[in-house]
Tab-separated table of C-alpha atoms and ligand atoms in Angstrom:
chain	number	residue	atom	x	y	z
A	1	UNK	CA	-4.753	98.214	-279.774
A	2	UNK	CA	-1.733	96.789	-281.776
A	3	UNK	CA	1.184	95.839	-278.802
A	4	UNK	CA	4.483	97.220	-279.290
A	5	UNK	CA	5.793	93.624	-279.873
A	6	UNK	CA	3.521	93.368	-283.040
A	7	UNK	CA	4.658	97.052	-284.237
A	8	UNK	CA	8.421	96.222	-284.238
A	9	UNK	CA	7.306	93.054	-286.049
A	10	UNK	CA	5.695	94.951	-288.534
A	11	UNK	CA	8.353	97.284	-288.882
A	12	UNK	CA	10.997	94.902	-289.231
A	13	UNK	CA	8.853	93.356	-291.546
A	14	UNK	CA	8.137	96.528	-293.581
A	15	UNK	CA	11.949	97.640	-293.904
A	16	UNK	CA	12.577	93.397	-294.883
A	17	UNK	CA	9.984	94.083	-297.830
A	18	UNK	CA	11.916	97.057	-298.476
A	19	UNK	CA	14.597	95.476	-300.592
A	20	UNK	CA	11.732	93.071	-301.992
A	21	UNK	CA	11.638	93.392	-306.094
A	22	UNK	CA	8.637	94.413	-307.201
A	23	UNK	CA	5.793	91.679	-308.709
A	24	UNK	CA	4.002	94.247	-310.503
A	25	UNK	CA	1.071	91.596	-310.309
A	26	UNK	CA	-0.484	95.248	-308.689
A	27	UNK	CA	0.526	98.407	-310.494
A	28	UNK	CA	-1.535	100.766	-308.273
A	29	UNK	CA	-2.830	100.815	-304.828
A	30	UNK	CA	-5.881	102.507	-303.238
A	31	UNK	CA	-5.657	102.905	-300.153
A	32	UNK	CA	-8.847	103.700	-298.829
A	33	UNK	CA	-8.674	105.748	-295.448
A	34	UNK	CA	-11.513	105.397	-292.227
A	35	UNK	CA	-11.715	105.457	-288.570
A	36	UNK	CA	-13.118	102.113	-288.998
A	37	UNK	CA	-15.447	100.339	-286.389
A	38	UNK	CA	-15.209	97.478	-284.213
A	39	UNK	CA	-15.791	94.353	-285.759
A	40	UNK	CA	-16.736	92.157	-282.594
A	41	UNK	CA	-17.609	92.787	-279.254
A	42	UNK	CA	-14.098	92.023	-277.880
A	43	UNK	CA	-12.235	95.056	-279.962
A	44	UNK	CA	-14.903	97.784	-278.779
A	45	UNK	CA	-12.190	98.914	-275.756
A	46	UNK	CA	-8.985	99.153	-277.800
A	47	UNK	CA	-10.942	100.853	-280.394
A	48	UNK	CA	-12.392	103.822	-277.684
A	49	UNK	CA	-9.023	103.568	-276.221
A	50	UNK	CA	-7.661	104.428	-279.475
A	51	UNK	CA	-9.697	107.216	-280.054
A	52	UNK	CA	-9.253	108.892	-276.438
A	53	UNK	CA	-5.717	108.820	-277.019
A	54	UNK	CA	-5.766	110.051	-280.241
A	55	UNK	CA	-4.800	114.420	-279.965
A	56	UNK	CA	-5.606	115.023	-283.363
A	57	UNK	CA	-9.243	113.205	-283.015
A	58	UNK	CA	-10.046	113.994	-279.061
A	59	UNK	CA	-7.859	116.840	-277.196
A	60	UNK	CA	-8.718	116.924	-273.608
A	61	UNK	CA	-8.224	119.822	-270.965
A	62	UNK	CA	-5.445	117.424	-269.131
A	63	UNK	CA	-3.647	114.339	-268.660
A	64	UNK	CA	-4.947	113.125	-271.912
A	65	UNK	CA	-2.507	109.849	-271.441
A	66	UNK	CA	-3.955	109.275	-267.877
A	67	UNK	CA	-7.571	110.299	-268.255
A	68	UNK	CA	-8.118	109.002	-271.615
A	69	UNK	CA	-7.877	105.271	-270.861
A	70	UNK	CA	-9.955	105.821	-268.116
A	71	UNK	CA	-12.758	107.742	-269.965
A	72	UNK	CA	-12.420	104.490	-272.719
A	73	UNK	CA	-12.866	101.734	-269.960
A	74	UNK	CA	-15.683	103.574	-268.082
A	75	UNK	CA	-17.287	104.165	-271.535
A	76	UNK	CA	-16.587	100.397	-273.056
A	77	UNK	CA	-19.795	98.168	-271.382
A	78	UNK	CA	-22.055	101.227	-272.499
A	79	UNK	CA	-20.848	101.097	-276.117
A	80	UNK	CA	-20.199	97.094	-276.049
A	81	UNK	CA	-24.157	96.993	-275.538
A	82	UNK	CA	-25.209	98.756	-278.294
A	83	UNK	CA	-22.647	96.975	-280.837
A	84	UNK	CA	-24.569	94.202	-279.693
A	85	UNK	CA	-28.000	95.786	-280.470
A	86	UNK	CA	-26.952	95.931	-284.211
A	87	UNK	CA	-26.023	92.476	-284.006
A	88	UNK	CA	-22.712	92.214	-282.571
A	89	UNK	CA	-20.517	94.858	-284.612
A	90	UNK	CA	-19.746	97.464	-286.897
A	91	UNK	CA	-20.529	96.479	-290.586
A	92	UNK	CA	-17.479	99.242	-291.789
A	93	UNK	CA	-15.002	97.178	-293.000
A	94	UNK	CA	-17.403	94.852	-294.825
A	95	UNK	CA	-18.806	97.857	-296.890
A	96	UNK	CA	-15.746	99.149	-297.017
A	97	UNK	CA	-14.221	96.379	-298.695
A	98	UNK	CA	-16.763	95.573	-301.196
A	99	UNK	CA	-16.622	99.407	-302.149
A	100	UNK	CA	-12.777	99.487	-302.716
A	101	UNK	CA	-13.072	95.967	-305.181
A	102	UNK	CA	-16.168	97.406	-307.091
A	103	UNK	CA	-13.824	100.647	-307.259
A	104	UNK	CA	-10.882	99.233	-308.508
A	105	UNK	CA	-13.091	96.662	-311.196
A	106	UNK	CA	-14.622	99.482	-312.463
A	107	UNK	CA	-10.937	101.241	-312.852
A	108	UNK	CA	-9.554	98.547	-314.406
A	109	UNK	CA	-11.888	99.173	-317.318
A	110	UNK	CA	-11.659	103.095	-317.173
A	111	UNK	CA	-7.646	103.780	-316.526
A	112	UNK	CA	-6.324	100.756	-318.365
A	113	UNK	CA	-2.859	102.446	-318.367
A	114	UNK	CA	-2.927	102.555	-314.580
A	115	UNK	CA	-3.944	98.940	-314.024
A	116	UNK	CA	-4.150	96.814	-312.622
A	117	UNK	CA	-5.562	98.559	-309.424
A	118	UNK	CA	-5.961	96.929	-306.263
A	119	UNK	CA	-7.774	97.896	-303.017
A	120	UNK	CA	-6.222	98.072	-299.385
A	121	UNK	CA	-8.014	99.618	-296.159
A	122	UNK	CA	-6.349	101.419	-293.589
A	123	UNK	CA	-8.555	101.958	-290.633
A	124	UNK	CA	-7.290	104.817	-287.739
A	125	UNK	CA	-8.528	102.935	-284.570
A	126	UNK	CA	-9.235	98.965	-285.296
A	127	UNK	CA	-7.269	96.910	-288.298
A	128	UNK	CA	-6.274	96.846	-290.724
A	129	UNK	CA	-4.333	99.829	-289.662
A	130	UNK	CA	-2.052	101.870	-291.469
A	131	UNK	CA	0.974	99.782	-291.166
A	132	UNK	CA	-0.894	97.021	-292.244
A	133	UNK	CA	-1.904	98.736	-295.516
A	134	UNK	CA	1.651	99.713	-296.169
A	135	UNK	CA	2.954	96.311	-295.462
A	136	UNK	CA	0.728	94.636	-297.727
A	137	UNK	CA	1.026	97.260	-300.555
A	138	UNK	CA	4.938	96.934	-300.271
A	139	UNK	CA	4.932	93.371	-300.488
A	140	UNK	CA	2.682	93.742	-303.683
A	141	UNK	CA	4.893	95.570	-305.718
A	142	UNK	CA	2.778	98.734	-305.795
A	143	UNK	CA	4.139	101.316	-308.141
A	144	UNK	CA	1.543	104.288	-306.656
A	145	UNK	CA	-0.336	104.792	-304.081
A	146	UNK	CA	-3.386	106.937	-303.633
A	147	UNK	CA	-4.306	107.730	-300.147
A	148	UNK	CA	-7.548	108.084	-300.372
A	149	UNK	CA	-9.963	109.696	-297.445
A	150	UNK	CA	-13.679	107.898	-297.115
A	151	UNK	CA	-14.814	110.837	-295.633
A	152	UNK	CA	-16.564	113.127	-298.249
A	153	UNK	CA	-16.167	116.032	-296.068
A	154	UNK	CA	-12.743	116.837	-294.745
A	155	UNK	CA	-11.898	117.123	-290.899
A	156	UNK	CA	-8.667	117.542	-288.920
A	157	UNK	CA	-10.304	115.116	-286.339
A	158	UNK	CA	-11.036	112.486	-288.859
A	159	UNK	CA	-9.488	112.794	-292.338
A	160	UNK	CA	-6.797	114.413	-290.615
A	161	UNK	CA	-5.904	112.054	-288.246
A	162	UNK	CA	-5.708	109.028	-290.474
A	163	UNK	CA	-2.924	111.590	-292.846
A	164	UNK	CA	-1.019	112.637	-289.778
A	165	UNK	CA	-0.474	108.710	-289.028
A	166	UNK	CA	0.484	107.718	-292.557
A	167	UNK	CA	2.795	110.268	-291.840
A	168	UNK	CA	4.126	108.999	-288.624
A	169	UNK	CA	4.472	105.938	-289.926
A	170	UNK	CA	6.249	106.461	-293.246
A	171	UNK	CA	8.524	109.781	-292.374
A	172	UNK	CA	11.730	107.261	-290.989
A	173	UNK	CA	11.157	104.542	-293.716
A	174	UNK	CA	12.956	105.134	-296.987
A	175	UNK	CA	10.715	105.413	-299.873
A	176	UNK	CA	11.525	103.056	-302.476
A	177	UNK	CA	12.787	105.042	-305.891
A	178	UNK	CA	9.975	105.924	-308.102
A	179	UNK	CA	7.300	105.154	-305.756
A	180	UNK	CA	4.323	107.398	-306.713
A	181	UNK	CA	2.299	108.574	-303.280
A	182	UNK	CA	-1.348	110.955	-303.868
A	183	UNK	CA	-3.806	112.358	-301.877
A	184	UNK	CA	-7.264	112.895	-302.413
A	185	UNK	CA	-8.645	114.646	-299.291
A	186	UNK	CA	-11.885	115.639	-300.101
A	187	UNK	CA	-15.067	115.581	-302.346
A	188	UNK	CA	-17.806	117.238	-300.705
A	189	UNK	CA	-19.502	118.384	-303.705
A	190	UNK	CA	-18.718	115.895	-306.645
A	191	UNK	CA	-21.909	115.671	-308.845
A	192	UNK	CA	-22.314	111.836	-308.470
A	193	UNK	CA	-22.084	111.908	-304.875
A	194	UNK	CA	-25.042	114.191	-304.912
A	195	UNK	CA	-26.822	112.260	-307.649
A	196	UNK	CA	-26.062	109.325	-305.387
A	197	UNK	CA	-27.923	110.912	-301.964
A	198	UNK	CA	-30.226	112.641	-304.310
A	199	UNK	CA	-31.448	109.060	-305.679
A	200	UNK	CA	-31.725	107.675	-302.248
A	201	UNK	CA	-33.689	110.020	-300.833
A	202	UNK	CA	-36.527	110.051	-303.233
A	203	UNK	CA	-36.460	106.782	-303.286
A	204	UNK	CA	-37.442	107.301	-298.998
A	205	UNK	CA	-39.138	110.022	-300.027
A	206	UNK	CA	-41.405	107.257	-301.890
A	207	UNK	CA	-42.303	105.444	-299.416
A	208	UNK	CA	-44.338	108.087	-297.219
A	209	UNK	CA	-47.956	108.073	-298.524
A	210	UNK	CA	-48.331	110.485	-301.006
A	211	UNK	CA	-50.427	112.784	-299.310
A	212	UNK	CA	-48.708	113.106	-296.429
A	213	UNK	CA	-45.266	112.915	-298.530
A	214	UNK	CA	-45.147	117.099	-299.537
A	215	UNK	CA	-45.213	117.513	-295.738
A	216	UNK	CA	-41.561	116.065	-295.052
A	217	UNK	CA	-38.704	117.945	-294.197
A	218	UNK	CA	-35.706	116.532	-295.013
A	219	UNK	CA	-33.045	116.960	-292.269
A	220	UNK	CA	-29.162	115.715	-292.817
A	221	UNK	CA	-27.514	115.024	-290.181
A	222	UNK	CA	-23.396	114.603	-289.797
A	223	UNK	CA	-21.160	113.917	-286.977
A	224	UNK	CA	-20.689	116.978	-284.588
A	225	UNK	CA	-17.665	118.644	-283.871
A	226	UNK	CA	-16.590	120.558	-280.640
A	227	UNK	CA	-16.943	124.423	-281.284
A	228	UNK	CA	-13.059	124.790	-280.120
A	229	UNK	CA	-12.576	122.915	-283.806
A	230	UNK	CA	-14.865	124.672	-285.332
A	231	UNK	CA	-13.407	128.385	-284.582
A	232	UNK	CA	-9.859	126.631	-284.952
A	233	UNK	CA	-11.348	126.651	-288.708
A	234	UNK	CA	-11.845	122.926	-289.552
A	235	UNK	CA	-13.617	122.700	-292.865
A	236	UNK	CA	-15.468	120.019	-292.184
A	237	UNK	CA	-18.835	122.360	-291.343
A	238	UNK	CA	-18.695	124.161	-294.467
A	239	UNK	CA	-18.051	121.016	-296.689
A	240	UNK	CA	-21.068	119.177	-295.371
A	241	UNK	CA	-23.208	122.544	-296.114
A	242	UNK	CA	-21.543	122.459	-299.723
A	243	UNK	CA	-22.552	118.719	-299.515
A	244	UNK	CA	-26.509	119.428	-298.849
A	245	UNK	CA	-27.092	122.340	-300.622
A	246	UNK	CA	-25.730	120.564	-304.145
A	247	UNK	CA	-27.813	117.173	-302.911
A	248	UNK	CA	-30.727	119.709	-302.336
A	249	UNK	CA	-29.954	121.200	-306.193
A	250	UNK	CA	-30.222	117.979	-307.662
A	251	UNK	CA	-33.503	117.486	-305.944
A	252	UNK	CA	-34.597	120.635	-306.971
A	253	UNK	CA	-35.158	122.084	-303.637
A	254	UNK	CA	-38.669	119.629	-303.252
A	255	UNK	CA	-38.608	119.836	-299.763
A	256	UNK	CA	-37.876	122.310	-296.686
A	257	UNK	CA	-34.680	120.910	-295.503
A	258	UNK	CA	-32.211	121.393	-292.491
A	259	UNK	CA	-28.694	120.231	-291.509
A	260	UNK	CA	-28.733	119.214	-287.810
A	261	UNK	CA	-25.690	117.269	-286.201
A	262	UNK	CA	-25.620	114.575	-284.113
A	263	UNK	CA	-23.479	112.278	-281.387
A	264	UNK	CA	-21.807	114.955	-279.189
A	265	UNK	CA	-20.211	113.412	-276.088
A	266	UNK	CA	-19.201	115.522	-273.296
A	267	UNK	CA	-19.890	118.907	-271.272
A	268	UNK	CA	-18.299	121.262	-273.820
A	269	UNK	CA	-20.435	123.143	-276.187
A	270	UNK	CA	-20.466	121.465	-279.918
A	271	UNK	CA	-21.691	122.180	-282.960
A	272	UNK	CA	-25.460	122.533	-283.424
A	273	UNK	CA	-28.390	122.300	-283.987
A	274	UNK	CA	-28.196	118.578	-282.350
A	275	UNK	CA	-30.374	116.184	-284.373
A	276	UNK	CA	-33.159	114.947	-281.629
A	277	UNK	CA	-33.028	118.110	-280.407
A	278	UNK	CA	-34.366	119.308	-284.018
A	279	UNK	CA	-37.112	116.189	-284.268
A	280	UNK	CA	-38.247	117.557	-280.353
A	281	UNK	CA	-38.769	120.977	-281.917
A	282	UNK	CA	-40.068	120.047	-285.310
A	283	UNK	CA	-42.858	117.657	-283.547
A	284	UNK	CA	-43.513	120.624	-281.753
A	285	UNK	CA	-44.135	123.098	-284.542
A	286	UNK	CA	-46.652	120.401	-285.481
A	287	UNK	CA	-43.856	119.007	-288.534
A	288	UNK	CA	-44.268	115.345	-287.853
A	289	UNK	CA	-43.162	113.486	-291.316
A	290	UNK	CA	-39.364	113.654	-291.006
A	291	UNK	CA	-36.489	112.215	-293.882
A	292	UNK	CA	-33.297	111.703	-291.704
A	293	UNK	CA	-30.217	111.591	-294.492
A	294	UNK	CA	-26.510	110.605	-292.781
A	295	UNK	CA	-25.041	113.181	-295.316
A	296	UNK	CA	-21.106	112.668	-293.664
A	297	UNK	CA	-21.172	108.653	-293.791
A	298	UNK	CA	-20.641	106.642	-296.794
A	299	UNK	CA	-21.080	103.539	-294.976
A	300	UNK	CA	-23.626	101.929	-292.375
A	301	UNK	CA	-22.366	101.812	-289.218
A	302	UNK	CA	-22.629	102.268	-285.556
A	303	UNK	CA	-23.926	106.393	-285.500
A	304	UNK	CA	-26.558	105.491	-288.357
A	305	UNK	CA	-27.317	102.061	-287.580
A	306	UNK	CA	-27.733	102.438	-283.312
A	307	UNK	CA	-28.468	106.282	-283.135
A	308	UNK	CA	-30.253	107.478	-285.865
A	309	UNK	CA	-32.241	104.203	-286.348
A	310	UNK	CA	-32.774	102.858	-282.578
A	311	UNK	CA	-32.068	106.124	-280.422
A	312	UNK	CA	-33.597	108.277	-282.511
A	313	UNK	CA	-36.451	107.114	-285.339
A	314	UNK	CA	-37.553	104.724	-282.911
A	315	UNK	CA	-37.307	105.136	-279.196
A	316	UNK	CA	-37.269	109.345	-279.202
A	317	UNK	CA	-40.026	109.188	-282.141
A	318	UNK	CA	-42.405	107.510	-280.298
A	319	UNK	CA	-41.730	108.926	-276.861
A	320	UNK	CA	-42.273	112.713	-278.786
A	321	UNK	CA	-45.147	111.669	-281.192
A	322	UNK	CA	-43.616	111.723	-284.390
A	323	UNK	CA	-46.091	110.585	-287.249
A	324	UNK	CA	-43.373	109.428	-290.154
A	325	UNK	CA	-40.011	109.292	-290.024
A	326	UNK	CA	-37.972	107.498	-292.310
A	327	UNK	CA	-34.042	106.831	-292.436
A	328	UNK	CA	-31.869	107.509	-296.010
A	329	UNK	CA	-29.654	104.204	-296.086
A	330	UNK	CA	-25.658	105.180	-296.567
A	331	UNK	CA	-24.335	105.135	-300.088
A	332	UNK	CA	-22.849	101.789	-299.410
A	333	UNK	CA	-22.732	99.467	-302.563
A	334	UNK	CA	-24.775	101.866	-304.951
A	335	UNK	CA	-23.879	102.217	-308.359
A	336	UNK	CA	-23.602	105.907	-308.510
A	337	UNK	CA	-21.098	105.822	-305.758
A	338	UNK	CA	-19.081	103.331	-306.622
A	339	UNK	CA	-18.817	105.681	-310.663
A	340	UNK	CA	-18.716	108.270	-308.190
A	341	UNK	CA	-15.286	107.109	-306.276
A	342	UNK	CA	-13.660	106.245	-309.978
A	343	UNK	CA	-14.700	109.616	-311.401
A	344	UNK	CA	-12.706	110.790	-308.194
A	345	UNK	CA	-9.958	108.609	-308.574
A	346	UNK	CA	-9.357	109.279	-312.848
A	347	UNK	CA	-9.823	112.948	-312.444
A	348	UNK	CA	-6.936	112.684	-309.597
A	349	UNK	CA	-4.485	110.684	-311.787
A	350	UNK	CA	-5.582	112.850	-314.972
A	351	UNK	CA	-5.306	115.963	-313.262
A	352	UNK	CA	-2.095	115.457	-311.944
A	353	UNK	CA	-1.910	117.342	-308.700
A	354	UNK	CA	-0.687	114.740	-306.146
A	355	UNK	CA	-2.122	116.648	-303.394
A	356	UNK	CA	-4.810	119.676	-302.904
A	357	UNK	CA	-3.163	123.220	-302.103
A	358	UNK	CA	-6.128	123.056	-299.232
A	359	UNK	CA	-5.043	120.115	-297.742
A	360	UNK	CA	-1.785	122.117	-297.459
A	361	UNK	CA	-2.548	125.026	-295.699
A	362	UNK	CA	-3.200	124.579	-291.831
A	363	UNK	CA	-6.207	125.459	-290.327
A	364	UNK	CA	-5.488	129.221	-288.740
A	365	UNK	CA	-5.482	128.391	-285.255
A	366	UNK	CA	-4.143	125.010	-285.561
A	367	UNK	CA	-1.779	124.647	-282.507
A	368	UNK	CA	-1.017	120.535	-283.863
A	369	UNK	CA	2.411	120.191	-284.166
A	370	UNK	CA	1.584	116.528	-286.215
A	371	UNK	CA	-0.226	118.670	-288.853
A	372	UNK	CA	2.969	120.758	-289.411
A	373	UNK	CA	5.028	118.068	-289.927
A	374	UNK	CA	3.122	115.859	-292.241
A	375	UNK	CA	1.321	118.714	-294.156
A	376	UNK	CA	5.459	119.677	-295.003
A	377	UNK	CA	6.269	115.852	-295.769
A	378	UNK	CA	3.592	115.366	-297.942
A	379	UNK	CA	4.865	118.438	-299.955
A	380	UNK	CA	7.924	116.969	-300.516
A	381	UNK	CA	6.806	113.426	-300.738
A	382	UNK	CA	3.717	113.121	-302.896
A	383	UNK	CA	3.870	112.542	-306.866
A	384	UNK	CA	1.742	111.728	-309.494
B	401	FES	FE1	-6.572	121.803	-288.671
B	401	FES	FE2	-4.141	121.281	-287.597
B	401	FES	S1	-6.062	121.413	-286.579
B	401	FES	S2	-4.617	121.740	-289.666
């Protein structure tokens, strides 16, 4: 967790750079938007305490300020261990990097106009945070900035979060004149994201003996959600169904396939099917070659790397009898997604619509006072 100390320091620092004349060594920025994951061992409790305390992420029935640090300490030695089962820490900001320089090489050839582009990260719960980002692409001279969300699918919990800070931290900072700020919120469906899953998974799909290979069901599996956010009317369920139906259209439906959801945490009711609970019931009905596909992460990290490869194709698979079951890696460094983030990017600048009318409109229930207030700032504030 940053201390108030370093804040003010960064914010002195960000209204300094504020009268800073631009280099224009770095025309525009893309900011590339996660939750992030612990890098070490050491940064696993401000990261969970981070999360528990964020309201637009984790909203609990009381004393969120009180019984949220608790719930991160008791929680840290658990989740400490397995970060150090996949070898001491969350690989996020690695990929993450190396995705945002491929992505902004690869515009640098296609948007010559908007060049040069240049890549910054702004993680939600471990650095580089937000200010960070904006510090960073101040001192660079950045003309534009494109806020762009790493989640495919779009959440309040997750997507929405990481807005409602940029939010926070920008609304009492004067915006320098002519600085250009974008969204892009979403991309469930974009054709070479689906090309991209479509390419891994047959290339899984290859490796299961070919005989047994027409007996696989493919499930894809994303990151539940409590049912309170579901019937508040996040999107998020709908845009991962989008997501595997046009993966399972580019495959040409070869396979029976399912969407399951895993890590819930807690006693409140989420959204299901969970995912063991689907390879328990599939083993059952005697369908024992399974194709697990992360279909919400575009990056390997601790739910792929710890749950669906220790907890669950290894430790529940051979404690239910499973006979194949194979794990789709994340679209990490693949070529397809890295055309498929600058087809994203160059249809946002060409289209010129700074930010989606969706991303506008509140969820119906939404009770978020944070999501009023930025969702009407980002009206006003974004440009193309
Ligand atoms: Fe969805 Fe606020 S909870 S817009």
């Amino acid at each position: 967790m940053i201390s108030k100390q370093k804040f003010l320091h960064l914010g002195k620092e960000f209204l300094r750079l504020q009268s800073f004349s631009s280099n224009m060594n770095a025309k525009t920025g893309i900011v590339l938007l996660n939750m992030g994951g612990p890098e070490r061992i050491e940064q696993v409790h401000d990261y969970l305490y981070k999360i528990m305390t964020d309201r637009d992420m984790i909203q609990l029935p009381i004393a969120q300020d009180i019984l949220g640090p608790w719930i991160a300490k008791r929680r840290t030695p658990a989740v400490q261990k397995k970060y150090e089962e996949i070898g001491g820490g969350s690989p996020i900001l690695k990929w993450t990097k190396l995705q945002g320089k491929l992505l902004c090489e690869k515009l640098d050839k296609i948007s010559p106009q908007t060049a040069p582009h240049k890549p910054y990260v702004a993680f939600r719960y471990v650095p580089p945070f937000t200010e960070d980002a904006f510090i960073k692409l101040q001192k660079d001279g950045i003309e534009r900035a494109i806020l762009f969300s790493q989640y495919p699918q779009f959440s309040c919990a997750t997507s929405g979060s990481s807005f409602n800070e940029i939010y926070k931290f920008l609304k009492n900072r004067t915006i320098p004149n002519g600085f250009k700020l974008s969204i892009i919120d979403r991309w469930p469906t974009h054709p070479l994201l689906a090309k991209c899953f479509a390419d891994l998974i047959r290339k899984t799909l290859q490796q299961i003996p070919e005989d047994k290979r027409n007996k696989a069901i493919i499930l894809f599996s994303a990151h539940s959600l409590p049912l309170k956010a579901v019937n508040r009317g996040d999107a998020y369920p709908s845009e991962v169904g989008a997501t595997v139906h046009q993966v399972m259209q580019e495959l040409n439906f070869s396979h029976p396939y399912q969407l399951v959801w895993q890590s819930k945490v807690g006693p409140l009711a989420w959204l299901g099917p969970m995912t063991d609970e689907a390879i328990k019931a599939y083993v059952k009905q005697g369908k024992k070659v399974l194709v697990i596909v992360p279909i919400a992460f575009v990056n390997e990290h601790i739910e792929t790397l710890h749950e669906l490869d220790i907890e669950y194709c290894k430790e529940l698979a051979e404690e239910v009898g499973v006979e194949i079951i194979l794990r789709v890696p994340t679209p990490n460094d693949h070529p397809l997604f890295i055309e498929a983030l600058s087809d994203i990017v160059l249809t946002h600048l060409r289209n010129k619509i700074p930010v989606s009318k969706k991303f506008l409109n509140r969820c119906p229930h939404c009770v978020n006072v944070s999501c009023l207030n930025s969702k009407k700032w980002f009206s006003e504030i974004c440009s193309l």
